[in-house]
Amino acid sequence: MVSHTDPDYSAAYVIIETDAEDGLKGYGITFTLGKGTEVVVCAVNALAHHVLNKDLRDIVGDFRGFYRQLTSDGQLRWIGPEKGVVHLATAAVLNAVWDLWAKQEGKPLWKLLVDMDPRTLVSCIDFRYLTDVLTEEDACEILQKGQVGKKEREEHMLTRGYPAYTTSCAWLGYSDDTLKQLCKEALRDGWTRFKVKVGADVQDDMRRCRLIRDMIGPEKTLMMDANQRWDVPEAVEWMSKLAEFKPLWIEEPTSPDDILGHAAISKCHNRVIFKQLLQANALQFLQIDSCRLGSVNENLSVLLMAKKFEIPVCPHAGGVGLCELVQHLIIFDYICVSASLENRMCEYVDHLHEHFKYPVRIRQASYMPPMDAGYSTEMKEESVKKHQYPDGEVWKKLLAAQKN
Amino acid sequence: MVSHTDPDYSAAYVIIETDAEDGLKGYGITFTLGKGTEVVVCAVNALAHHVLNKDLRDIVGDFRGFYRQLTSDGQLRWIGPEKGVVHLATAAVLNAVWDLWAKQEGKPLWKLLVDMDPRTLVSCIDFRYLTDVLTEEDACEILQKGQVGKKEREEHMLTRGYPAYTTSCAWLGYSDDTLKQLCKEALRDGWTRFKVKVGADVQDDMRRCRLIRDMIGPEKTLMMDANQRWDVPEAVEWMSKLAEFKPLWIEEPTSPDDILGHAAISKCHNRVIFKQLLQANALQFLQIDSCRLGSVNENLSVLLMAKKFEIPVCPHAGGVGLCELVQHLIIFDYICVSASLENRMCEYVDHLHEHFKYPVRIRQASYMPPMDAGYSTEMKEESVKKHQYPDGEVWKKLLAAQKN
């Protein structure tokens, strides 16, 4: 029962160009674990006609309508709706639109959101299937309340940043020596929150968790991630054995579709699944994802529902560029929605940032707010050129090696 | 809030050839509402390596393992798992494998299942994420009990067939005259159960439901289908207005992901969603789907869970070839699992059967068991040739017309 045994990240990368004189482009990304990106790209092409020859003002002027157009395309809806391949493609397209919008406004995305008045923010959200839990009026009220103390919280972010935790120390398959070395380095760099991957072998998990807990001491925070490896009874048994290492949460214990089987924290594929997890009191923490959900639009609705239920949001990150994206959302969440840092932190994984034009800046284990205009989704030109399928240098070598 | 406004069915059609001397081929199908099939085909290609150069005996000899391979492909799992595009592609591939297997055994699929011993049947099912509700032992026990009276039930199917209901009379957009005419013809042909599409306009729905109820009288059965048009509060209000026409069920009132919001009957995308609907007592009827779920394998697990919760299964049909496929599953269900026809019926839609080599046979509003070997998935060669994208005659004309 292994989930992601051989990931080799690749990404669908959407570029939106316009005929405006500013020459700005919007960049959108969603990644996969390797194979499958070609399927996502195919879906992006199927959605493209919704964007081609449209005016950006018209799109963002009726963003809810545009979101609905993409997610409820009369024919494509069948192969979703709002899940799997089409929803990943939707995220990539919408991420590009948000990037372009923020650039046109000359602001980083988080600041665009922070400065937006509540009515406009709410007009970006599709409340379909949510109104039994969150109406447009609820959303406005939450955002209105969030105006109080906003300026101070923005200042706090700019000076201190948003607290992060690291997943880079304890992947499955690392030797004990590697684990120890990485933990030591992370402690030296000021990290106080650590996540460990579990679920392949309970004895091995116990040994690794003990090792890490010994390294970091009893006061620091430890989280565990099982990547959907267990059935419900198995999860209960396994976790009872790992409880002695005092994990703050256990992530993805079982199928992401199993609302009723969930116990703690989950990456979900759309706002309807999140809604029920909240209704069912099945979550103690909530993870958002900028590449899996329908971009900023859908994440806004999840942030607002989390606030309504007073559940802390702790974004999932990693992959390709996910750290770059989610930092915008969680900084906005603190400034305008949750107004709290209690029990909150954003995942950090130390890889692939070198390909991005505006990589994350971590200082004292915190995300420092990005200051460049846009959604930080733009990649370096030379990285794109090198990794483009099938003509990039990296692919040419790989494909040639396969032939031999 | 319209769901499927402009469907124009198309299908991904998988053909598996082998080097066996029998020259048999397996045919698998999954359809979409038009656009999107190219994305499904792309996903089928991404899955193809699991089937290429494999021996059919090895595949069906460890069918659970093969199912797991397809649905938990280390990299492709990310773009599902078990939902949307990849799951539709999985269904098409597995449908082809089952068709080939049944043909090699010289039996229609339902008969292959009926004659299979419980242990072998159960070895086709992946119980992952189900064991809190259905274990392998539970499944065997249910199937063992189903052996009693099996012969008589098979005989009953062969002489009387499986009861069907028709959706062909009352699509949205039909004029009142068309409605009346189609109802009249259906009554004359012996139909006693009717489904009407609702959800676009409540006044119009009331008028149409009244018209149909008047035509068929108070004793016959009326069902309603809202195609996911409503939010939960809206569904409650709308249905209270349609209650006077005494619908047996209301189908897909809201988002297919909304377990807790469901009230009656739902098309779901995998067995984990079905499991929770059963656990939450959110279903009074259960619909299976041969093109959306992971073929026979996953449908078997849903049939067994439905039996455990004593919920009648009423398959959804229509689309392209879905009637041809689901009839096998529901006939097997009656003979070996549910052993009951109470409150049970299978949808029938009268279209596109002319493209199939072994079309369904309806007699006195019942599905007569298919007698040809296989899963009835094979299409007529001339139909495939004519409708193949982009070189078929039909497409050539369409594409030429678009250019002008």
mmCIF file with all atom_site columns, C-alpha atoms in Angstrom, chain A residues 1-8 31-36 38-40 42-43 46 49 68 72-85 88 127-132 228-233 254-260 269-270 272-273 275-276 279-280 292 316, chain B residues 1-8 31-36 38-40 42-43 46 49 68 72-85 88 127-132 228-233 254-260 269-270 272-273 275-276 279-280 292 316:
data_model
loop_
_atom_site.group_PDB
_atom_site.id
_atom_site.type_symbol
_atom_site.label_atom_id
_atom_site.label_alt_id
_atom_site.label_comp_id
_atom_site.label_asym_id
_atom_site.label_entity_id
_atom_site.label_seq_id
_atom_site.pdbx_PDB_ins_code
_atom_site.Cartn_x
_atom_site.Cartn_y
_atom_site.Cartn_z
_atom_site.occupancy
_atom_site.B_iso_or_equiv
_atom_site.pdbx_formal_charge
_atom_site.auth_seq_id
_atom_site.auth_comp_id
_atom_site.auth_asym_id
_atom_site.auth_atom_id
_atom_site.pdbx_PDB_model_num
ATOM 1   C CA . MET A 1 1   ? 0.000   0.000  0.000   1.00 0.00 ? 1   MET A CA 1
ATOM 2   C CA . VAL A 1 2   ? 2.307   2.690  -1.199  1.00 0.00 ? 2   VAL A CA 1
ATOM 3   C CA . SER A 1 3   ? 1.025   5.930  -2.569  1.00 0.00 ? 3   SER A CA 1
ATOM 4   C CA . HIS A 1 4   ? 3.588   7.942  -4.418  1.00 0.00 ? 4   HIS A CA 1
ATOM 5   C CA . THR A 1 5   ? 6.492   5.612  -4.961  1.00 0.00 ? 5   THR A CA 1
ATOM 6   C CA . ASP A 1 6   ? 8.312   7.197  -7.836  1.00 0.00 ? 6   ASP A CA 1
ATOM 7   C CA . PRO A 1 7   ? 7.462   10.875 -8.134  1.00 0.00 ? 7   PRO A CA 1
ATOM 8   C CA . ASP A 1 8   ? 9.375   12.853 -10.695 1.00 0.00 ? 8   ASP A CA 1
ATOM 9   C CA . PHE A 1 31  ? 2.213   20.146 -11.255 1.00 0.00 ? 31  PHE A CA 1
ATOM 10  C CA . THR A 1 32  ? 1.929   16.357 -11.283 1.00 0.00 ? 32  THR A CA 1
ATOM 11  C CA . LEU A 1 33  ? 4.217   13.576 -10.120 1.00 0.00 ? 33  LEU A CA 1
ATOM 12  C CA . GLY A 1 34  ? 5.498   13.026 -13.662 1.00 0.00 ? 34  GLY A CA 1
ATOM 13  C CA . LYS A 1 35  ? 3.258   11.084 -15.989 1.00 0.00 ? 35  LYS A CA 1
ATOM 14  C CA . GLY A 1 36  ? -0.111  12.748 -16.255 1.00 0.00 ? 36  GLY A CA 1
ATOM 15  C CA . GLU A 1 38  ? 0.376   15.457 -20.781 1.00 0.00 ? 38  GLU A CA 1
ATOM 16  C CA . VAL A 1 39  ? -3.237  14.679 -19.796 1.00 0.00 ? 39  VAL A CA 1
ATOM 17  C CA . VAL A 1 40  ? -3.506  17.952 -17.867 1.00 0.00 ? 40  VAL A CA 1
ATOM 18  C CA . CYS A 1 42  ? -4.697  18.243 -23.047 1.00 0.00 ? 42  CYS A CA 1
ATOM 19  C CA . ALA A 1 43  ? -7.382  19.496 -20.644 1.00 0.00 ? 43  ALA A CA 1
ATOM 20  C CA . ALA A 1 46  ? -9.825  21.971 -24.075 1.00 0.00 ? 46  ALA A CA 1
ATOM 21  C CA . HIS A 1 49  ? -11.318 28.795 -25.750 1.00 0.00 ? 49  HIS A CA 1
ATOM 22  C CA . ARG A 1 68  ? -18.490 29.055 -13.379 1.00 0.00 ? 68  ARG A CA 1
ATOM 23  C CA . SER A 1 72  ? -19.377 24.082 -15.556 1.00 0.00 ? 72  SER A CA 1
ATOM 24  C CA . ASP A 1 73  ? -18.529 23.933 -19.233 1.00 0.00 ? 73  ASP A CA 1
ATOM 25  C CA . GLY A 1 74  ? -21.608 22.127 -20.576 1.00 0.00 ? 74  GLY A CA 1
ATOM 26  C CA . GLN A 1 75  ? -19.623 19.256 -22.026 1.00 0.00 ? 75  GLN A CA 1
ATOM 27  C CA . LEU A 1 76  ? -16.386 19.129 -20.015 1.00 0.00 ? 76  LEU A CA 1
ATOM 28  C CA . ARG A 1 77  ? -18.300 19.081 -16.724 1.00 0.00 ? 77  ARG A CA 1
ATOM 29  C CA . TRP A 1 78  ? -18.917 15.377 -17.349 1.00 0.00 ? 78  TRP A CA 1
ATOM 30  C CA . ILE A 1 79  ? -15.250 14.462 -17.030 1.00 0.00 ? 79  ILE A CA 1
ATOM 31  C CA . GLY A 1 80  ? -15.007 16.276 -13.660 1.00 0.00 ? 80  GLY A CA 1
ATOM 32  C CA . PRO A 1 81  ? -16.841 18.061 -12.313 1.00 0.00 ? 81  PRO A CA 1
ATOM 33  C CA . GLU A 1 82  ? -14.366 20.110 -10.292 1.00 0.00 ? 82  GLU A CA 1
ATOM 34  C CA . LYS A 1 83  ? -12.023 17.228 -9.660  1.00 0.00 ? 83  LYS A CA 1
ATOM 35  C CA . GLY A 1 84  ? -9.028  15.397 -11.084 1.00 0.00 ? 84  GLY A CA 1
ATOM 36  C CA . VAL A 1 85  ? -7.548  16.408 -14.409 1.00 0.00 ? 85  VAL A CA 1
ATOM 37  C CA . LEU A 1 88  ? -5.995  20.803 -12.134 1.00 0.00 ? 88  LEU A CA 1
ATOM 38  C CA . PHE A 1 127 ? -21.035 29.815 -3.781  1.00 0.00 ? 127 PHE A CA 1
ATOM 39  C CA . ARG A 1 128 ? -22.667 26.971 -5.685  1.00 0.00 ? 128 ARG A CA 1
ATOM 40  C CA . TYR A 1 129 ? -23.178 23.957 -3.388  1.00 0.00 ? 129 TYR A CA 1
ATOM 41  C CA . LEU A 1 130 ? -21.953 25.989 -0.381  1.00 0.00 ? 130 LEU A CA 1
ATOM 42  C CA . THR A 1 131 ? -24.945 28.062 0.636   1.00 0.00 ? 131 THR A CA 1
ATOM 43  C CA . ASP A 1 132 ? -26.116 25.630 3.325   1.00 0.00 ? 132 ASP A CA 1
ATOM 44  C CA . GLN A 1 228 ? -3.539  8.073  1.975   1.00 0.00 ? 228 GLN A CA 1
ATOM 45  C CA . ARG A 1 229 ? -1.921  4.763  2.766   1.00 0.00 ? 229 ARG A CA 1
ATOM 46  C CA . TRP A 1 230 ? -4.436  3.355  5.221   1.00 0.00 ? 230 TRP A CA 1
ATOM 47  C CA . ASP A 1 231 ? -7.941  2.018  5.514   1.00 0.00 ? 231 ASP A CA 1
ATOM 48  C CA . VAL A 1 232 ? -9.863  3.458  8.448   1.00 0.00 ? 232 VAL A CA 1
ATOM 49  C CA . PRO A 1 233 ? -9.305  0.604  10.961  1.00 0.00 ? 233 PRO A CA 1
ATOM 50  C CA . THR A 1 254 ? -7.033  7.480  4.266   1.00 0.00 ? 254 THR A CA 1
ATOM 51  C CA . SER A 1 255 ? -8.761  8.084  0.925   1.00 0.00 ? 255 SER A CA 1
ATOM 52  C CA . PRO A 1 256 ? -9.166  11.788 0.150   1.00 0.00 ? 256 PRO A CA 1
ATOM 53  C CA . ASP A 1 257 ? -12.782 10.997 -0.760  1.00 0.00 ? 257 ASP A CA 1
ATOM 54  C CA . ASP A 1 258 ? -13.605 9.505  2.619   1.00 0.00 ? 258 ASP A CA 1
ATOM 55  C CA . ILE A 1 259 ? -15.300 12.367 4.486   1.00 0.00 ? 259 ILE A CA 1
ATOM 56  C CA . LEU A 1 260 ? -16.613 10.184 7.262   1.00 0.00 ? 260 LEU A CA 1
ATOM 57  C CA . HIS A 1 269 ? -9.977  18.416 -4.346  1.00 0.00 ? 269 HIS A CA 1
ATOM 58  C CA . ASN A 1 270 ? -12.717 21.003 -4.044  1.00 0.00 ? 270 ASN A CA 1
ATOM 59  C CA . VAL A 1 272 ? -17.644 20.864 -1.488  1.00 0.00 ? 272 VAL A CA 1
ATOM 60  C CA . ILE A 1 273 ? -15.426 18.224 0.110   1.00 0.00 ? 273 ILE A CA 1
ATOM 61  C CA . LYS A 1 275 ? -17.471 21.976 3.366   1.00 0.00 ? 275 LYS A CA 1
ATOM 62  C CA . GLN A 1 276 ? -18.475 18.520 4.553   1.00 0.00 ? 276 GLN A CA 1
ATOM 63  C CA . GLN A 1 279 ? -19.742 20.110 8.822   1.00 0.00 ? 279 GLN A CA 1
ATOM 64  C CA . ALA A 1 280 ? -18.810 16.648 10.016  1.00 0.00 ? 280 ALA A CA 1
ATOM 65  C CA . ARG A 1 292 ? -5.409  21.397 -6.791  1.00 0.00 ? 292 ARG A CA 1
ATOM 66  C CA . HIS A 1 316 ? 0.182   22.195 2.064   1.00 0.00 ? 316 HIS A CA 1
ATOM 67  C CA . MET B 1 1   ? -27.684 26.871 -13.008 1.00 0.00 ? 1   MET B CA 1
ATOM 68  C CA . VAL B 1 2   ? -27.788 24.492 -15.872 1.00 0.00 ? 2   VAL B CA 1
ATOM 69  C CA . SER B 1 3   ? -25.746 21.362 -15.895 1.00 0.00 ? 3   SER B CA 1
ATOM 70  C CA . HIS B 1 4   ? -25.523 19.704 -19.245 1.00 0.00 ? 4   HIS B CA 1
ATOM 71  C CA . THR B 1 5   ? -26.823 22.226 -21.714 1.00 0.00 ? 5   THR B CA 1
ATOM 72  C CA . ASP B 1 6   ? -25.346 21.061 -24.959 1.00 0.00 ? 6   ASP B CA 1
ATOM 73  C CA . PRO B 1 7   ? -24.440 17.401 -24.809 1.00 0.00 ? 7   PRO B CA 1
ATOM 74  C CA . ASP B 1 8   ? -23.238 15.821 -28.000 1.00 0.00 ? 8   ASP B CA 1
ATOM 75  C CA . PHE B 1 31  ? -18.393 8.226  -23.119 1.00 0.00 ? 31  PHE B CA 1
ATOM 76  C CA . THR B 1 32  ? -18.438 11.971 -22.510 1.00 0.00 ? 32  THR B CA 1
ATOM 77  C CA . LEU B 1 33  ? -20.817 14.738 -23.493 1.00 0.00 ? 33  LEU B CA 1
ATOM 78  C CA . GLY B 1 34  ? -18.618 15.744 -26.419 1.00 0.00 ? 34  GLY B CA 1
ATOM 79  C CA . LYS B 1 35  ? -15.541 17.778 -25.617 1.00 0.00 ? 35  LYS B CA 1
ATOM 80  C CA . GLY B 1 36  ? -13.380 15.950 -23.133 1.00 0.00 ? 36  GLY B CA 1
ATOM 81  C CA . GLU B 1 38  ? -9.737  13.775 -26.308 1.00 0.00 ? 38  GLU B CA 1
ATOM 82  C CA . VAL B 1 39  ? -8.594  14.243 -22.695 1.00 0.00 ? 39  VAL B CA 1
ATOM 83  C CA . VAL B 1 40  ? -9.867  10.765 -21.762 1.00 0.00 ? 40  VAL B CA 1
ATOM 84  C CA . CYS B 1 42  ? -4.886  10.958 -23.635 1.00 0.00 ? 42  CYS B CA 1
ATOM 85  C CA . ALA B 1 43  ? -5.319  9.312  -20.219 1.00 0.00 ? 43  ALA B CA 1
ATOM 86  C CA . ALA B 1 46  ? -0.983  7.078  -20.326 1.00 0.00 ? 46  ALA B CA 1
ATOM 87  C CA . HIS B 1 49  ? 1.643   0.404  -20.744 1.00 0.00 ? 49  HIS B CA 1
ATOM 88  C CA . ARG B 1 68  ? -4.645  -1.554 -8.026  1.00 0.00 ? 68  ARG B CA 1
ATOM 89  C CA . SER B 1 72  ? -2.614  3.565  -7.964  1.00 0.00 ? 72  SER B CA 1
ATOM 90  C CA . ASP B 1 73  ? -0.047  4.138  -10.675 1.00 0.00 ? 73  ASP B CA 1
ATOM 91  C CA . GLY B 1 74  ? 2.676   5.892  -8.642  1.00 0.00 ? 74  GLY B CA 1
ATOM 92  C CA . GLN B 1 75  ? 2.614   9.015  -10.782 1.00 0.00 ? 75  GLN B CA 1
ATOM 93  C CA . LEU B 1 76  ? -0.868  9.102  -12.358 1.00 0.00 ? 76  LEU B CA 1
ATOM 94  C CA . ARG B 1 77  ? -2.533  8.704  -8.958  1.00 0.00 ? 77  ARG B CA 1
ATOM 95  C CA . TRP B 1 78  ? -1.876  12.414 -8.409  1.00 0.00 ? 78  TRP B CA 1
ATOM 96  C CA . ILE B 1 79  ? -4.236  13.482 -11.195 1.00 0.00 ? 79  ILE B CA 1
ATOM 97  C CA . GLY B 1 80  ? -7.049  11.356 -9.729  1.00 0.00 ? 80  GLY B CA 1
ATOM 98  C CA . PRO B 1 81  ? -7.046  9.335  -7.671  1.00 0.00 ? 81  PRO B CA 1
ATOM 99  C CA . GLU B 1 82  ? -10.002 7.239  -8.834  1.00 0.00 ? 82  GLU B CA 1
ATOM 100 C CA . LYS B 1 83  ? -12.001 10.155 -10.128 1.00 0.00 ? 83  LYS B CA 1
ATOM 101 C CA . GLY B 1 84  ? -12.561 12.288 -13.187 1.00 0.00 ? 84  GLY B CA 1
ATOM 102 C CA . VAL B 1 85  ? -10.572 11.705 -16.347 1.00 0.00 ? 85  VAL B CA 1
ATOM 103 C CA . LEU B 1 88  ? -13.076 7.200  -16.858 1.00 0.00 ? 88  LEU B CA 1
ATOM 104 C CA . PHE B 1 127 ? -11.140 -3.470 -0.734  1.00 0.00 ? 127 PHE B CA 1
ATOM 105 C CA . ARG B 1 128 ? -8.827  -0.527 -0.137  1.00 0.00 ? 128 ARG B CA 1
ATOM 106 C CA . TYR B 1 129 ? -10.619 2.196  1.868   1.00 0.00 ? 129 TYR B CA 1
ATOM 107 C CA . LEU B 1 130 ? -13.674 -0.056 2.279   1.00 0.00 ? 130 LEU B CA 1
ATOM 108 C CA . THR B 1 131 ? -12.735 -2.388 5.119   1.00 0.00 ? 131 THR B CA 1
ATOM 109 C CA . ASP B 1 132 ? -14.454 -0.332 7.807   1.00 0.00 ? 132 ASP B CA 1
ATOM 110 C CA . GLN B 1 228 ? -26.901 18.487 -9.819  1.00 0.00 ? 228 GLN B CA 1
ATOM 111 C CA . ARG B 1 229 ? -28.634 21.790 -10.379 1.00 0.00 ? 229 ARG B CA 1
ATOM 112 C CA . TRP B 1 230 ? -29.340 22.788 -6.794  1.00 0.00 ? 230 TRP B CA 1
ATOM 113 C CA . ASP B 1 231 ? -27.720 23.903 -3.586  1.00 0.00 ? 231 ASP B CA 1
ATOM 114 C CA . VAL B 1 232 ? -29.020 22.053 -0.541  1.00 0.00 ? 232 VAL B CA 1
ATOM 115 C CA . PRO B 1 233 ? -31.576 24.654 0.672   1.00 0.00 ? 233 PRO B CA 1
ATOM 116 C CA . THR B 1 254 ? -26.901 18.628 -5.599  1.00 0.00 ? 254 THR B CA 1
ATOM 117 C CA . SER B 1 255 ? -23.115 18.312 -6.060  1.00 0.00 ? 255 SER B CA 1
ATOM 118 C CA . PRO B 1 256 ? -22.038 14.686 -6.539  1.00 0.00 ? 256 PRO B CA 1
ATOM 119 C CA . ASP B 1 257 ? -19.318 15.371 -3.950  1.00 0.00 ? 257 ASP B CA 1
ATOM 120 C CA . ASP B 1 258 ? -21.753 16.449 -1.265  1.00 0.00 ? 258 ASP B CA 1
ATOM 121 C CA . ILE B 1 259 ? -22.211 13.336 0.870   1.00 0.00 ? 259 ILE B CA 1
ATOM 122 C CA . LEU B 1 260 ? -23.916 15.128 3.715   1.00 0.00 ? 260 LEU B CA 1
ATOM 123 C CA . HIS B 1 269 ? -17.466 8.562  -9.022  1.00 0.00 ? 269 HIS B CA 1
ATOM 124 C CA . ASN B 1 270 ? -16.052 5.801  -6.871  1.00 0.00 ? 270 ASN B CA 1
ATOM 125 C CA . VAL B 1 272 ? -15.446 5.393  -1.367  1.00 0.00 ? 272 VAL B CA 1
ATOM 126 C CA . ILE B 1 273 ? -18.154 7.971  -2.063  1.00 0.00 ? 273 ILE B CA 1
ATOM 127 C CA . LYS B 1 275 ? -19.514 3.794  1.042   1.00 0.00 ? 275 LYS B CA 1
ATOM 128 C CA . GLN B 1 276 ? -20.119 7.040  2.887   1.00 0.00 ? 276 GLN B CA 1
ATOM 129 C CA . GLN B 1 279 ? -22.872 4.940  6.109   1.00 0.00 ? 279 GLN B CA 1
ATOM 130 C CA . ALA B 1 280 ? -24.584 8.322  6.346   1.00 0.00 ? 280 ALA B CA 1
ATOM 131 C CA . ARG B 1 292 ? -17.795 6.096  -14.486 1.00 0.00 ? 292 ARG B CA 1
ATOM 132 C CA . HIS B 1 316 ? -28.184 4.679  -14.345 1.00 0.00 ? 316 HIS B CA 1
#
